[in-house]
Short mmCIF file of C-alpha atoms in Angstrom, two decimals:
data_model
loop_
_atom_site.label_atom_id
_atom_site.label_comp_id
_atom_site.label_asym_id
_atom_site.label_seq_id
_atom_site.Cartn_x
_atom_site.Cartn_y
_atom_site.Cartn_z
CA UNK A 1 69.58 109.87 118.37
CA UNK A 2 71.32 106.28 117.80
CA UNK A 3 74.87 105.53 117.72
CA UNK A 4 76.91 102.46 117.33
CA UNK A 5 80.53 101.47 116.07
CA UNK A 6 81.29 99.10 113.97
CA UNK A 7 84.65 97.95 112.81
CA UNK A 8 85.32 98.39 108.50
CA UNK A 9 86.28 94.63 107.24
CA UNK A 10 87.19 95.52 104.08
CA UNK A 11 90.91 94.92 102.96
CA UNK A 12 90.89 97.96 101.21
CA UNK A 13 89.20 99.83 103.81
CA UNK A 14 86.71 102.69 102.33
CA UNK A 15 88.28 103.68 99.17
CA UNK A 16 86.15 105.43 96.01
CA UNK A 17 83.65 102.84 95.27
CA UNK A 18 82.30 101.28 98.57
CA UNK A 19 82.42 105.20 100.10
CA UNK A 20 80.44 105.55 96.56
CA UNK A 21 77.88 102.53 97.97
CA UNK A 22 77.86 103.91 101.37
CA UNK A 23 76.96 107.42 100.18
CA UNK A 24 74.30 106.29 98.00
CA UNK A 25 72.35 104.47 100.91
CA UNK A 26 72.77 107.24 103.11
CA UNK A 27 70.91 109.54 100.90
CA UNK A 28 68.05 107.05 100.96
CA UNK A 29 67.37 107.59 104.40
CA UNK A 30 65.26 111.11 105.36
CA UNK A 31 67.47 111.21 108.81
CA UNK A 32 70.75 112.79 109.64
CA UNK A 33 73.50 110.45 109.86
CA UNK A 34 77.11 111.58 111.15
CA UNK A 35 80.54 109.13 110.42
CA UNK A 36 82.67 109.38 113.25
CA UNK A 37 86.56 108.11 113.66
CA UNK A 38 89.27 109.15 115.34
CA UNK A 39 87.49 111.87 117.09
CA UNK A 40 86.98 113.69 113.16
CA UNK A 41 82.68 113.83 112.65
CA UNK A 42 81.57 114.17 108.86
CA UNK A 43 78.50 114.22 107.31
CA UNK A 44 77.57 110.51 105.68
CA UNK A 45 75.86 111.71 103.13
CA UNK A 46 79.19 113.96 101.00
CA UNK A 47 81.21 111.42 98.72
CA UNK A 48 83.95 114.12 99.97
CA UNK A 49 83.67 114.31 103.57
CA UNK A 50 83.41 110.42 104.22
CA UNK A 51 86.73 110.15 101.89
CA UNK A 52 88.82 112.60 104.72
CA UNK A 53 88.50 110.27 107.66
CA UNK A 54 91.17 108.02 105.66
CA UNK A 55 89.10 104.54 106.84
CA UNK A 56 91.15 101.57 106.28
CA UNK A 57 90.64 97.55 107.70
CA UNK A 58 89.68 97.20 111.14
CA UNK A 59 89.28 101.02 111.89
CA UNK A 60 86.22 101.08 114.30
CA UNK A 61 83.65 104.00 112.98
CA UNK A 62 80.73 104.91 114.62
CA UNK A 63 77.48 106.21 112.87
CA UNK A 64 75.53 108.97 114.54
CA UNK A 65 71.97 108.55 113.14
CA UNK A 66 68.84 111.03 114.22
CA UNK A 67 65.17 111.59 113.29
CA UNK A 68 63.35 109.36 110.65
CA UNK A 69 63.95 105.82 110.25
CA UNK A 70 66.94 106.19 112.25
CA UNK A 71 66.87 102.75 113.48
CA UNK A 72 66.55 101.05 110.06
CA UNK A 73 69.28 103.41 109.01
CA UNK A 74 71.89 101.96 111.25
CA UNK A 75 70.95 98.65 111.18
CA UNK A 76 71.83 99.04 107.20
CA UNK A 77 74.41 101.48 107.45
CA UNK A 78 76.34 99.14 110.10
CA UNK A 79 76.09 96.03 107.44
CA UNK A 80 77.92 98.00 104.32
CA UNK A 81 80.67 99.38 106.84
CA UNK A 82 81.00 95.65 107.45
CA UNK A 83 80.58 94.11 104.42
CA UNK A 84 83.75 93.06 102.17
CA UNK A 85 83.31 94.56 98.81
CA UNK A 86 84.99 92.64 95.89
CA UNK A 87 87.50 94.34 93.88
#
């Protein structure tokens, strides 16, 4: 298992579309990823479950990432949680 946090840049923090983004690449990796903030793990690859932790601009999050490709998964995973989306 990998883990690393990263801190969310966007102004709008992870509303509907870039938790829409995020979800999507999760699901292309075979490996088990985990969002984590605030002490509150979900499962990064439910639409639903990422939307509960509430993530706004400059929360830190840390990604919990196990088995297959795990290290390609959090190298990408890291870059969309840090990546400003435009509006």
């Amino acid at each position: 298992m990998m883990s690393q946090t990263f801190t969310v840049l966007n102004p709008s923090g992870f509303h509907a579309r870039p938790t829409k983004v995020f979800v999507q690449k999760v699901s292309t990796f075979p490996c088990k990823v985990n969002v984590i903030k605030g002490g509150k793990k979900v499962n990064g690859k439910s639409s639903l479950s990422m939307l509960t932790l509430g993530i706004k601009q400059n929360d830190e999050v840390t990604l919990e990432v196990e088995g297959e490709q795990e290290e390609q998964a959090l190298k990408e995973l890291g870059a969309l949680l840090t990546t400003i989306f435009e509006e």
